[in-house]
mmCIF file of C-alpha atoms in Angstrom:
data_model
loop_
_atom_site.group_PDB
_atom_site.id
_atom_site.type_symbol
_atom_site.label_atom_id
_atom_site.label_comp_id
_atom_site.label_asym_id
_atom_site.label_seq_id
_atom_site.Cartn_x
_atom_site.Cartn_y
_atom_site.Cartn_z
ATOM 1 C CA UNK A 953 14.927 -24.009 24.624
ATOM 2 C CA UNK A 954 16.080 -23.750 28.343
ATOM 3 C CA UNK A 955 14.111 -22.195 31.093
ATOM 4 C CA UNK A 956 15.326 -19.540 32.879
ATOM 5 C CA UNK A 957 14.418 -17.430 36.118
ATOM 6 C CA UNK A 958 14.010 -14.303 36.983
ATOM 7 C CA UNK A 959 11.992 -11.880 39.846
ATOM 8 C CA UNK A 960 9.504 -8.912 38.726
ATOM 9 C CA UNK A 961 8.245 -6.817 42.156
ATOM 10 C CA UNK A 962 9.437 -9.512 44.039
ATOM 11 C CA UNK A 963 7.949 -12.597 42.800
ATOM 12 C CA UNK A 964 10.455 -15.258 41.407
ATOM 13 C CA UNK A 965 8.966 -16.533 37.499
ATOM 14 C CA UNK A 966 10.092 -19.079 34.806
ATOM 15 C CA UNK A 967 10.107 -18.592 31.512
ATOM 16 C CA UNK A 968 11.301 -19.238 28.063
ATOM 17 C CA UNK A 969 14.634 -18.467 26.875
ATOM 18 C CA UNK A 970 13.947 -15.068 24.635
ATOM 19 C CA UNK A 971 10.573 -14.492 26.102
ATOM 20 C CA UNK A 972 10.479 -10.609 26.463
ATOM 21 C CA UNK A 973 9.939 -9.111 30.226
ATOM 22 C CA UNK A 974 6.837 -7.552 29.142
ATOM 23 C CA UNK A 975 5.166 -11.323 28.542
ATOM 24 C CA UNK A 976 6.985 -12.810 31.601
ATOM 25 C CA UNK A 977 4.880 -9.703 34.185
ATOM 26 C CA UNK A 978 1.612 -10.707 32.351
ATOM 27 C CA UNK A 979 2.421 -14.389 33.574
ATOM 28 C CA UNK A 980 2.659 -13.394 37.161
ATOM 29 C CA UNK A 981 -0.557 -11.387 36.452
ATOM 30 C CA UNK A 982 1.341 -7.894 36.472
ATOM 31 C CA UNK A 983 -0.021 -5.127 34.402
ATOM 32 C CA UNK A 984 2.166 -2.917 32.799
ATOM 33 C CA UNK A 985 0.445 -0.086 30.248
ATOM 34 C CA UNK A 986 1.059 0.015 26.736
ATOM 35 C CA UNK A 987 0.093 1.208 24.009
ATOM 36 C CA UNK A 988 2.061 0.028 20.760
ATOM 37 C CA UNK A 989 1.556 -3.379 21.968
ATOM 38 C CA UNK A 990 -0.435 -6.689 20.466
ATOM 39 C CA UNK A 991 -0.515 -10.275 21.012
ATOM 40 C CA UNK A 992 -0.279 -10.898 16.650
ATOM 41 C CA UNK A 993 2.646 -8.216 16.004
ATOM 42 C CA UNK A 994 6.263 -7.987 16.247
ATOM 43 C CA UNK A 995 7.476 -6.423 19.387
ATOM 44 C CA UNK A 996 8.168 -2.478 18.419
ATOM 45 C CA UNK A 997 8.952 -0.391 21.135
ATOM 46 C CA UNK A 998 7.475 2.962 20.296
ATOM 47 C CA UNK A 999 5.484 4.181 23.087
ATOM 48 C CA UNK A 1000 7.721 3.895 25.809
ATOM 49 C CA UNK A 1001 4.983 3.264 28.457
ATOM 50 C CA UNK A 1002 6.257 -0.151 29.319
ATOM 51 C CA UNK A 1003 9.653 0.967 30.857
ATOM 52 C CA UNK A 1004 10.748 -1.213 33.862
ATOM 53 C CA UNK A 1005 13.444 -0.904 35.423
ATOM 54 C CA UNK A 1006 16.048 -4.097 35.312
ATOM 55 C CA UNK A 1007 19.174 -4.925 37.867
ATOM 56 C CA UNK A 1008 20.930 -7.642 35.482
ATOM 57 C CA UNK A 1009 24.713 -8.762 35.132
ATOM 58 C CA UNK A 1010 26.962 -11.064 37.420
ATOM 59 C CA UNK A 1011 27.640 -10.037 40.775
ATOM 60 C CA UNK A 1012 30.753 -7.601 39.637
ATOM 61 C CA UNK A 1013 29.196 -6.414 36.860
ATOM 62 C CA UNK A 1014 25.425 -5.635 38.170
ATOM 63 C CA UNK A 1015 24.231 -2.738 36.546
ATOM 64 C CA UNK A 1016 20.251 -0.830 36.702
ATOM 65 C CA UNK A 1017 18.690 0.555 33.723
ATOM 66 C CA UNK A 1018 15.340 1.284 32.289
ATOM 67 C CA UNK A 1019 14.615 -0.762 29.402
ATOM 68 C CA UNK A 1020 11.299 -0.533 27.229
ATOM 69 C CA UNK A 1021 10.364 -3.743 28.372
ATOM 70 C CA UNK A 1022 7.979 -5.113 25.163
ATOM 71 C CA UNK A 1023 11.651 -5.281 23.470
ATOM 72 C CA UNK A 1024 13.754 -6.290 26.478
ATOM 73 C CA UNK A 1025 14.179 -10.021 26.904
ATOM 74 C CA UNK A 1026 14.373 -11.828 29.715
ATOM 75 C CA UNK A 1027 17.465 -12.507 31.595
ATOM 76 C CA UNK A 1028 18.928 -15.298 33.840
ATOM 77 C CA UNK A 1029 18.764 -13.894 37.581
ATOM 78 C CA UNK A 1030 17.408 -10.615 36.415
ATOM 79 C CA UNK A 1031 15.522 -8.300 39.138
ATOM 80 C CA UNK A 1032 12.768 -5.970 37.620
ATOM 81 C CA UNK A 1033 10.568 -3.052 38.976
ATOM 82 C CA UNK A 1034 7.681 -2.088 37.091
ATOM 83 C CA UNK A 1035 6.629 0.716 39.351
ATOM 84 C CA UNK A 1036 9.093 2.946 40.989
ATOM 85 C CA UNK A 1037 9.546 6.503 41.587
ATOM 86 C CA UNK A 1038 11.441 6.816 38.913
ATOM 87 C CA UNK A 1039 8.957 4.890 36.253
ATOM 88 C CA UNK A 1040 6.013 6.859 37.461
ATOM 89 C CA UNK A 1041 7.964 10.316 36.605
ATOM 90 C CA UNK A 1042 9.021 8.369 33.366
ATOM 91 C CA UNK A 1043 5.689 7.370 32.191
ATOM 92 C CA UNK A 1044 4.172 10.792 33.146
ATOM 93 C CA UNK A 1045 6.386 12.588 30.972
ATOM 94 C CA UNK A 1046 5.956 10.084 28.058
ATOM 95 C CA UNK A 1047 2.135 10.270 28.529
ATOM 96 C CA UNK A 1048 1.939 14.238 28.738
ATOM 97 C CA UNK A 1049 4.322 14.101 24.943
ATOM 98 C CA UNK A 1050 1.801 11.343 23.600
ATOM 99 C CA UNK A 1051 -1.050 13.762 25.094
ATOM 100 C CA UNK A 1052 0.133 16.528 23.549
ATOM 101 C CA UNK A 1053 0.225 14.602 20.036
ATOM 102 C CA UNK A 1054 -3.481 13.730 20.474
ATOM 103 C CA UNK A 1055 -4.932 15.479 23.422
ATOM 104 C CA UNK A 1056 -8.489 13.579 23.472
ATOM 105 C CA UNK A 1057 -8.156 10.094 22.745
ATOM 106 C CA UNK A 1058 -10.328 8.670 25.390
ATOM 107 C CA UNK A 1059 -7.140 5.520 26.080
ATOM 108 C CA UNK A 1060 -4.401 8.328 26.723
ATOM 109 C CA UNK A 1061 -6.700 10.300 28.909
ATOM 110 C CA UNK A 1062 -7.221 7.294 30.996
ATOM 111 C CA UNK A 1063 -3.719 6.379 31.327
ATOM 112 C CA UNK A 1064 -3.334 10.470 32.236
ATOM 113 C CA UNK A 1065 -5.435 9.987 35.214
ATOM 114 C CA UNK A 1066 -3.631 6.651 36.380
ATOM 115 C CA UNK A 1067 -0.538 8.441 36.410
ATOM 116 C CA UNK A 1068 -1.328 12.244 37.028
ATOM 117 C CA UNK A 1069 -0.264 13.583 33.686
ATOM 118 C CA UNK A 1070 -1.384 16.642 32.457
ATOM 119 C CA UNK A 1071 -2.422 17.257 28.861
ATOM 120 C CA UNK A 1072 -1.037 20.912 28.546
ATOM 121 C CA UNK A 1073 1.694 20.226 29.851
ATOM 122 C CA UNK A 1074 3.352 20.844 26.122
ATOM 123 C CA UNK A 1075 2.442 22.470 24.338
ATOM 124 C CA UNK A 1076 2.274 22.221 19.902
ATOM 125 C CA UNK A 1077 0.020 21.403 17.350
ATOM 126 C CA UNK A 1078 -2.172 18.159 17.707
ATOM 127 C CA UNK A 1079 -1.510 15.962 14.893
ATOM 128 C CA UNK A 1080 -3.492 13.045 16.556
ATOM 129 C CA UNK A 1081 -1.391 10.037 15.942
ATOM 130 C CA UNK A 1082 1.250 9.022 18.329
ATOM 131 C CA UNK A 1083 3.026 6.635 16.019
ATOM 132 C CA UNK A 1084 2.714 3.450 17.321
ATOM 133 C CA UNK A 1085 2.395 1.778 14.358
ATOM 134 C CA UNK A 1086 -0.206 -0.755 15.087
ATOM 135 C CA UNK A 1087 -2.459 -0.152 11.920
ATOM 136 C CA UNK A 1088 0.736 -0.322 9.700
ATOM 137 C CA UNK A 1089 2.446 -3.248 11.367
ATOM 138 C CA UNK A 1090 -1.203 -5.362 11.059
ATOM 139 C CA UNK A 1091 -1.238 -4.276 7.437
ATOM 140 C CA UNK A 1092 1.815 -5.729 6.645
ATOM 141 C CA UNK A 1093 2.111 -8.102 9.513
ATOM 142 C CA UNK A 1094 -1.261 -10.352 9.431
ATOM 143 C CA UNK A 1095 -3.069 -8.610 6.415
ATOM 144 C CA UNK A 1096 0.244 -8.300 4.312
ATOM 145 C CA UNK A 1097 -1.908 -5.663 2.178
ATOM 146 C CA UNK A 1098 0.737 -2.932 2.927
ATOM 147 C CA UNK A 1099 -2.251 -0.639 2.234
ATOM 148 C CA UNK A 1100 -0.962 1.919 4.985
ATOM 149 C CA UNK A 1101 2.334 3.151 5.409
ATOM 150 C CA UNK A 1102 4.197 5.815 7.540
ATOM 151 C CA UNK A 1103 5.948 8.726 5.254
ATOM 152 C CA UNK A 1104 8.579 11.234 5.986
ATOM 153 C CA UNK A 1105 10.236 11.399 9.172
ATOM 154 C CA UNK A 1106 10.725 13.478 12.313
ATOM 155 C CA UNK A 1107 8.148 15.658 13.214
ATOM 156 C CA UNK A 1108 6.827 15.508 9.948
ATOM 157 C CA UNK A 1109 6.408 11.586 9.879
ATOM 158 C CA UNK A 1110 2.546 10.940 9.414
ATOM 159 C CA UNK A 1111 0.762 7.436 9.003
ATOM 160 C CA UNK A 1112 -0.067 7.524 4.955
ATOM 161 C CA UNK A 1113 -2.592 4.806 2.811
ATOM 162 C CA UNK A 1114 -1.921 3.850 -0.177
ATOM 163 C CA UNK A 1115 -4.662 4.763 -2.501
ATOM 164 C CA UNK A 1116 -4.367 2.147 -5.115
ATOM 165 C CA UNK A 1117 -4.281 -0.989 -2.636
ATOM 166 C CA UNK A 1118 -6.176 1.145 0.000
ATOM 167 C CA UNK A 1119 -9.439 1.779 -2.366
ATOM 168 C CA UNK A 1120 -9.668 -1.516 -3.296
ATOM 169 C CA UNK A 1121 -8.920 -3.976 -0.042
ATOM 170 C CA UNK A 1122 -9.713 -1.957 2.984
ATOM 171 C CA UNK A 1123 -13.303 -1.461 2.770
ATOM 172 C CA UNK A 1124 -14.292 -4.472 3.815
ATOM 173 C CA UNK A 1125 -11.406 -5.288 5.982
ATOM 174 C CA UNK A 1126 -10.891 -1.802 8.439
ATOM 175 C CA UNK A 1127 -9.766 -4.293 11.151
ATOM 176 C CA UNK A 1128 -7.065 -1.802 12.280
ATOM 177 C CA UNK A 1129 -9.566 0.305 12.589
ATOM 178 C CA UNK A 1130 -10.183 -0.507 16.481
ATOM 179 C CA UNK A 1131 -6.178 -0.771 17.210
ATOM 180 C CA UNK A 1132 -5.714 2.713 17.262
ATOM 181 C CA UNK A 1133 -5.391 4.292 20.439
ATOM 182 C CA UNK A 1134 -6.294 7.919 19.328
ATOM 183 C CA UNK A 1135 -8.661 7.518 15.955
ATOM 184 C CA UNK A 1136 -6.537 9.328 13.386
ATOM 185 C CA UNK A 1137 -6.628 6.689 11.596
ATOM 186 C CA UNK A 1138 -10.079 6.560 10.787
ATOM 187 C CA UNK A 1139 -9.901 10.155 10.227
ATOM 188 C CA UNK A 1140 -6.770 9.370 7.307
ATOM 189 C CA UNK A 1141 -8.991 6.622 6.012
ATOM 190 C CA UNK A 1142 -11.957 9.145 5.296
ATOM 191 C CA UNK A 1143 -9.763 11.410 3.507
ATOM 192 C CA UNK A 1144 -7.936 9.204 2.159
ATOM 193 C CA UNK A 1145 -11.617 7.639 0.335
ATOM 194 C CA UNK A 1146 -12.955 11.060 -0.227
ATOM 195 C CA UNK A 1147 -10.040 11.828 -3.096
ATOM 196 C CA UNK A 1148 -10.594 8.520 -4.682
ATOM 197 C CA UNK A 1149 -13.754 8.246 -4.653
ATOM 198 C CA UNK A 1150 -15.457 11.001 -4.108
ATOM 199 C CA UNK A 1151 -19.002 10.679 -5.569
ATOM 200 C CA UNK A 1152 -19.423 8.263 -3.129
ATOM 201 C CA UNK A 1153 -18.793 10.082 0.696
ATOM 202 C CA UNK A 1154 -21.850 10.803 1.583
ATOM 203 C CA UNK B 511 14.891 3.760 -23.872
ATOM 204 C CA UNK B 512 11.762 3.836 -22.096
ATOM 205 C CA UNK B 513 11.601 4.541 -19.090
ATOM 206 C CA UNK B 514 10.750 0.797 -17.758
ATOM 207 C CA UNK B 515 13.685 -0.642 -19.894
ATOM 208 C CA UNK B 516 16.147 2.207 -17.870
ATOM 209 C CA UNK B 517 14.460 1.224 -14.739
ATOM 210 C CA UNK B 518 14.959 -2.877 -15.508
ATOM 211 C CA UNK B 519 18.857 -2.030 -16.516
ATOM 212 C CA UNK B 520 19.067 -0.411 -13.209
ATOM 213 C CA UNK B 521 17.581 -3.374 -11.346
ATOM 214 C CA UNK B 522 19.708 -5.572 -13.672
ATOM 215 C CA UNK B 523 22.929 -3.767 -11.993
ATOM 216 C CA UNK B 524 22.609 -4.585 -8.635
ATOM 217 C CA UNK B 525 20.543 -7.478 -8.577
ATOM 218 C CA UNK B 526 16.697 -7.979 -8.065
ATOM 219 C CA UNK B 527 16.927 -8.161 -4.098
ATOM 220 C CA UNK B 528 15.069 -6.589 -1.352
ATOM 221 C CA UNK B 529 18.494 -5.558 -0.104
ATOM 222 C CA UNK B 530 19.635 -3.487 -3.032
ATOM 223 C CA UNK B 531 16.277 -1.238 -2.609
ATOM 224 C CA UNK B 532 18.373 2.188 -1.719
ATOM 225 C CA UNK B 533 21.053 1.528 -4.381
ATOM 226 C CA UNK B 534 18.335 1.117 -6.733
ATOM 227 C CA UNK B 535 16.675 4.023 -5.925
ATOM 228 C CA UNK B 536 19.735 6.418 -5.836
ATOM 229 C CA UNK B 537 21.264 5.515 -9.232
ATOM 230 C CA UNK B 538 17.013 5.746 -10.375
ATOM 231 C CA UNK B 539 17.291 9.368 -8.618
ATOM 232 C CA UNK B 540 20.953 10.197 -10.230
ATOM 233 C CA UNK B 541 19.594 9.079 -13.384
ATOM 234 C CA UNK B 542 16.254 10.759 -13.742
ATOM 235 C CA UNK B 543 16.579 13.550 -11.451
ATOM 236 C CA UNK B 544 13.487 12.223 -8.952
ATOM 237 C CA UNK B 545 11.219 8.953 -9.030
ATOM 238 C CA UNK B 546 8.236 8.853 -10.942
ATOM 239 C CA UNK B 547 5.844 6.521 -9.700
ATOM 240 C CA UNK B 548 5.861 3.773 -12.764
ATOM 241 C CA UNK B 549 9.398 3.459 -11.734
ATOM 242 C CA UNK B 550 9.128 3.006 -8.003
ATOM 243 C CA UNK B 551 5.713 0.443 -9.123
ATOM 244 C CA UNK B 552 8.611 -1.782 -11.252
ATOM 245 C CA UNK B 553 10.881 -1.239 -8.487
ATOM 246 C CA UNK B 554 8.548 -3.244 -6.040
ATOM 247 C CA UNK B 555 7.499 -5.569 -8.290
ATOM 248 C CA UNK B 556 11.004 -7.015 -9.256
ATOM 249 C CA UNK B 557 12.602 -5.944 -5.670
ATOM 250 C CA UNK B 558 9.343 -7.809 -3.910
ATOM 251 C CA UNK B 559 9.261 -4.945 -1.858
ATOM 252 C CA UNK B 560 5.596 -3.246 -0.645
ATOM 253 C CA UNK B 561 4.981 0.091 -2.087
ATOM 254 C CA UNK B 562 4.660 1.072 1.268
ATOM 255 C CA UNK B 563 8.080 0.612 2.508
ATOM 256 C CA UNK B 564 9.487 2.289 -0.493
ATOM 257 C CA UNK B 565 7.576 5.544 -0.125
ATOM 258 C CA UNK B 566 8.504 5.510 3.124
ATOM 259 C CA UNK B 567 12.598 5.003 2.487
ATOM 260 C CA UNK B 568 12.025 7.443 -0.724
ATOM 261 C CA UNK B 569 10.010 10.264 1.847
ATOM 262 C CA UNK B 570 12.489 9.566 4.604
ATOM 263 C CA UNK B 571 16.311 10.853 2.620
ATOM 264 C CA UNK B 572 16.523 13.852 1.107
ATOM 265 C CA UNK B 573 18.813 12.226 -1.393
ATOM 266 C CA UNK B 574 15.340 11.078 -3.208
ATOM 267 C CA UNK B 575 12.527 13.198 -4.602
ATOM 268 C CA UNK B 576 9.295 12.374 -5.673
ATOM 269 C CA UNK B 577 8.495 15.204 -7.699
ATOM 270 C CA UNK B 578 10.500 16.326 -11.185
ATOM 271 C CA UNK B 579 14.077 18.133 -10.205
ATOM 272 C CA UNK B 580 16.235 20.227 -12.318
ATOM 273 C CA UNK B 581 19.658 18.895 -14.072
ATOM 274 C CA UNK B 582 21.567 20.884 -12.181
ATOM 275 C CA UNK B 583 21.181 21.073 -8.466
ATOM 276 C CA UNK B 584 22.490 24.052 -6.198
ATOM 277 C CA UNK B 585 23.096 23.953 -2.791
ATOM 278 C CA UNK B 586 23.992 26.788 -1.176
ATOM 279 C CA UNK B 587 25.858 26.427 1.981
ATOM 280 C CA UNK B 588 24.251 28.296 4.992
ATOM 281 C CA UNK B 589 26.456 27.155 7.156
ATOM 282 C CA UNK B 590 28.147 29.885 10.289
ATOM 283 C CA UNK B 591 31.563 29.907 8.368
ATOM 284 C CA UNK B 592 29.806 30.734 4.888
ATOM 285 C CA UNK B 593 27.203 32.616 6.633
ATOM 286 C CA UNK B 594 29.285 35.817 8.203
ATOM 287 C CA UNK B 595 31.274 35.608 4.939
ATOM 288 C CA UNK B 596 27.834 36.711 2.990
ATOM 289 C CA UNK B 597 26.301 33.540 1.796
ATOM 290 C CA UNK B 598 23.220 35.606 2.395
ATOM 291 C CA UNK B 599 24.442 37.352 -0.486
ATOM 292 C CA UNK B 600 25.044 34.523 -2.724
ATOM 293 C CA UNK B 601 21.982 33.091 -2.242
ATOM 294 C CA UNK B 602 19.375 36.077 -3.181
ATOM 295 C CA UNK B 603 21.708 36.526 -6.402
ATOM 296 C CA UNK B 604 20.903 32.621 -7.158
ATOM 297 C CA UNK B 605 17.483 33.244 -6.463
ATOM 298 C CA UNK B 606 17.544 36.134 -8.324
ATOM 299 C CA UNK B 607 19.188 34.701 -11.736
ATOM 300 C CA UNK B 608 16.944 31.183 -11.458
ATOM 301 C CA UNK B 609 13.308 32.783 -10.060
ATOM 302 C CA UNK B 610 13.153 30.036 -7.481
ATOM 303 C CA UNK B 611 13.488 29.901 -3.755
ATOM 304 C CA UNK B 612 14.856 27.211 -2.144
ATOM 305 C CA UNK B 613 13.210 23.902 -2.417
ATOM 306 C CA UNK B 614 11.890 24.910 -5.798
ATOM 307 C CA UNK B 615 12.060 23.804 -9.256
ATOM 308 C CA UNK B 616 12.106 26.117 -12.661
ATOM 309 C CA UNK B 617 9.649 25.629 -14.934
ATOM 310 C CA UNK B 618 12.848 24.417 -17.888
ATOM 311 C CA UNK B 619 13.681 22.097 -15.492
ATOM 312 C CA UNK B 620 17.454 23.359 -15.671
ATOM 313 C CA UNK B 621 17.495 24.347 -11.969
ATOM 314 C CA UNK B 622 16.704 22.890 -8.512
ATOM 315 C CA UNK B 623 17.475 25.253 -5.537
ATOM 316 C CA UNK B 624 18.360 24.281 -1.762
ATOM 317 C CA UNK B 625 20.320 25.230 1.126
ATOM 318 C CA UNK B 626 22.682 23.137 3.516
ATOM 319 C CA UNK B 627 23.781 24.033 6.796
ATOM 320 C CA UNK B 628 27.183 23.288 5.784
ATOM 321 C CA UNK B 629 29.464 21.253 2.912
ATOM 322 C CA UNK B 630 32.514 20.437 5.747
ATOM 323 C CA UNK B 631 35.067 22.980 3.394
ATOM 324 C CA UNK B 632 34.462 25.923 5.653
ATOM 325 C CA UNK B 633 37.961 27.578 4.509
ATOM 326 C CA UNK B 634 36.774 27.878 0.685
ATOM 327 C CA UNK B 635 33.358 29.810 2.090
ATOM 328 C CA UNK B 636 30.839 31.033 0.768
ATOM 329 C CA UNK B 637 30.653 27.568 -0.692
ATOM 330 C CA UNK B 638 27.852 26.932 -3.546
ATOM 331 C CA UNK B 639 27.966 23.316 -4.515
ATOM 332 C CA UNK B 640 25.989 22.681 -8.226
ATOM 333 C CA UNK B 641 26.043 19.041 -9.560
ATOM 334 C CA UNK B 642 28.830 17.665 -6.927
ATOM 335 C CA UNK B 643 31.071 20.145 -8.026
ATOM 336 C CA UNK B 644 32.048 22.764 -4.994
ATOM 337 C CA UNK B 645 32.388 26.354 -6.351
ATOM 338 C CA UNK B 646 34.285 28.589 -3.168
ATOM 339 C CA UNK B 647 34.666 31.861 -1.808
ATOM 340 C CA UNK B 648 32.232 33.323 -4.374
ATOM 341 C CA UNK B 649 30.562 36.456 -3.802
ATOM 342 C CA UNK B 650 27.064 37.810 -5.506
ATOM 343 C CA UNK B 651 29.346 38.592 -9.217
ATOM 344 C CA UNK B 652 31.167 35.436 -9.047
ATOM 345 C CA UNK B 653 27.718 32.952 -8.425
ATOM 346 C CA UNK B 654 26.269 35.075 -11.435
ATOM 347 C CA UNK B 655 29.556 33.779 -13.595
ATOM 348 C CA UNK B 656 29.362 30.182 -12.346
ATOM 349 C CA UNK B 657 25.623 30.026 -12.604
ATOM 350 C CA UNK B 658 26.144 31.515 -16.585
ATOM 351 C CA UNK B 659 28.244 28.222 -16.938
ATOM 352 C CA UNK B 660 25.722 25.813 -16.826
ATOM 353 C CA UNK B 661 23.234 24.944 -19.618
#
């Protein structure tokens, strides 16, 4: 695999052919928020919060856009921002959508004050997951248990367990348990036991 | 048959590969009229395909239903064009034949009820569409005589 170079906020960096833009910043020691993202999962690109903003292409072709930039690789010669203007305004409007989703999970609310977003700013019913997908990606990912699962879609897609795997693996494994940004999932778990097995919620 | 030997000559069909998952499940739909859960349980098995992902392709299209349907299914088109023509009209005498609203199921399992927001033949509307088969510019009368039609 070839090396290639490219400058984030002004410092030049070399990396890996494929390497996303998202790993090459955390190289040079930038931080860029996230929330849908771990070190033992696929990329995904669901939360958004990592936009950057990219100037790529030859010299007659050089074009900007905002990519998400967990799923964006790296490119030869590329120039990326990871806060402008434009991002902040970006990432506040992501984080007030997210917020109104699930309005007190203690991770969104700090990412709100980094970036001035409001939690009323819409307004709906909480339904307290964001759908990032981290509990059913490490299910299927590292577990491979497939215990949890997202159903329907839209605004009516909710993160679902599977009772007959569920009951039987993830008591003593709940290691999503601390990858969820807003605690929903906990919340589904508890339910989830207290129609299978329901002589023994205390 | 039972129903695992229809399920296994469905499989058989297409081929047991993760790939043929949505072909599988239509013809299982097409067949049996929704998905019981021993089927979709063989499906995974023989497809190697986690139970999870197949609830959430079968929860995802409304092609696929996870509870019992009828063996005929109306749609009624809702769409503008059928709409100002009275498709209001056509629909509350459905309703009022079959006892069901849309979305619903009688208890004979001959009926399944649901609305569209259009069937793309505007020019025949109001359009009511029962089994694949599009019945146009019906009026409260003539979706009583084409709803007498089916057994």
């Amino acid at each position: 695999m070839s090396e290639i170079q490219l400058e984030i906020d002004g410092r030049a960096v070399r990396v890996e052919e494929g390497t996303t833009i998202l790993a090459a910043a955390r190289k040079l020691g930038i931080a860029i928020p996230t929330l849908c993202d771990h070190d033992g999962l696929e990329p995904y690109g669901a939360c958004r919060l990592c936009i950057v903003e990219v100037d790529s292409g030859g010299p007659a072709s050089r074009r900007s856009r905002v990519a998400a930039s967990c799923v964006a690789p790296a490119e030869a010669g590329a120039v990326v921002r990871t806060r402008t203007e434009k991002l902040d305004r970006f990432r506040r409007t992501l984080l007030e959508l997210e917020l109104a989703r699930a309005p007190d999970s203690p991770r969104l609310q700090e990412l709100a004050r980094e970036h001035g977003a409001r939690r009323d700013h819409f307004d709906g019913d909480a339904s307290f997951c964001i759908h990032c997908g981290l509990c059913v990606r490490y299910c299927a990912e590292v577990k491979q248990l497939h215990a949890v699962g997202f159903i329907d879609r839209g605004i009516r897609k909710e993160i679902s367990f599977l009772p007959e795997i569920a009951g039987r693996e993830c008591e003593a494994c709940k290691e999503c348990f601390p990858l969820c940004p807003t605690s929903y999932l906990q919340a589904a778990y508890v339910l989830m036991r207290s129609f299978v097995v329901p002589s023994r919620m205390k | 048959m039972s129903l695992l030997e229809r399920v296994d000559a469905i499989i058989d069909r297409h081929g047991a590969e993760p790939s043929a998952l949505i072909q599988v499940l239509l013809e299982l739909q097409g067949e049996l009229h929704w998905l019981p859960r021993e089927a979709l349980a063989r499906v995974g098995e023989r497809l190697v395909v986690p139970q999870s992902r197949i609830q959430r392709i079968a929860t995802f299209y409304k092609a696929f239903s996870l509870v019992p349907k009828g063996r005929h299914e109306i749609h009624v088109c809702m769409g503008t064009a059928c709409h100002v023509r009275g498709a209001g009209r056509v629909l509350d005498k459905v309703k009022e034949l079959t006892g069901i609203a849309p979305g619903e199921t009688d208890l004979e399992l001959k009926f399944s009820l649901e609305t569209v927001n259009c069937l793309g033949c505007c020019a025949l509307g109001p359009v009511m569409e029962i089994d694949g088969k599009t019945h146009g510019k019906l009026g409260a009368e003539g979706a009583a005589t084409v709803l007498e039609s089916y057994e």
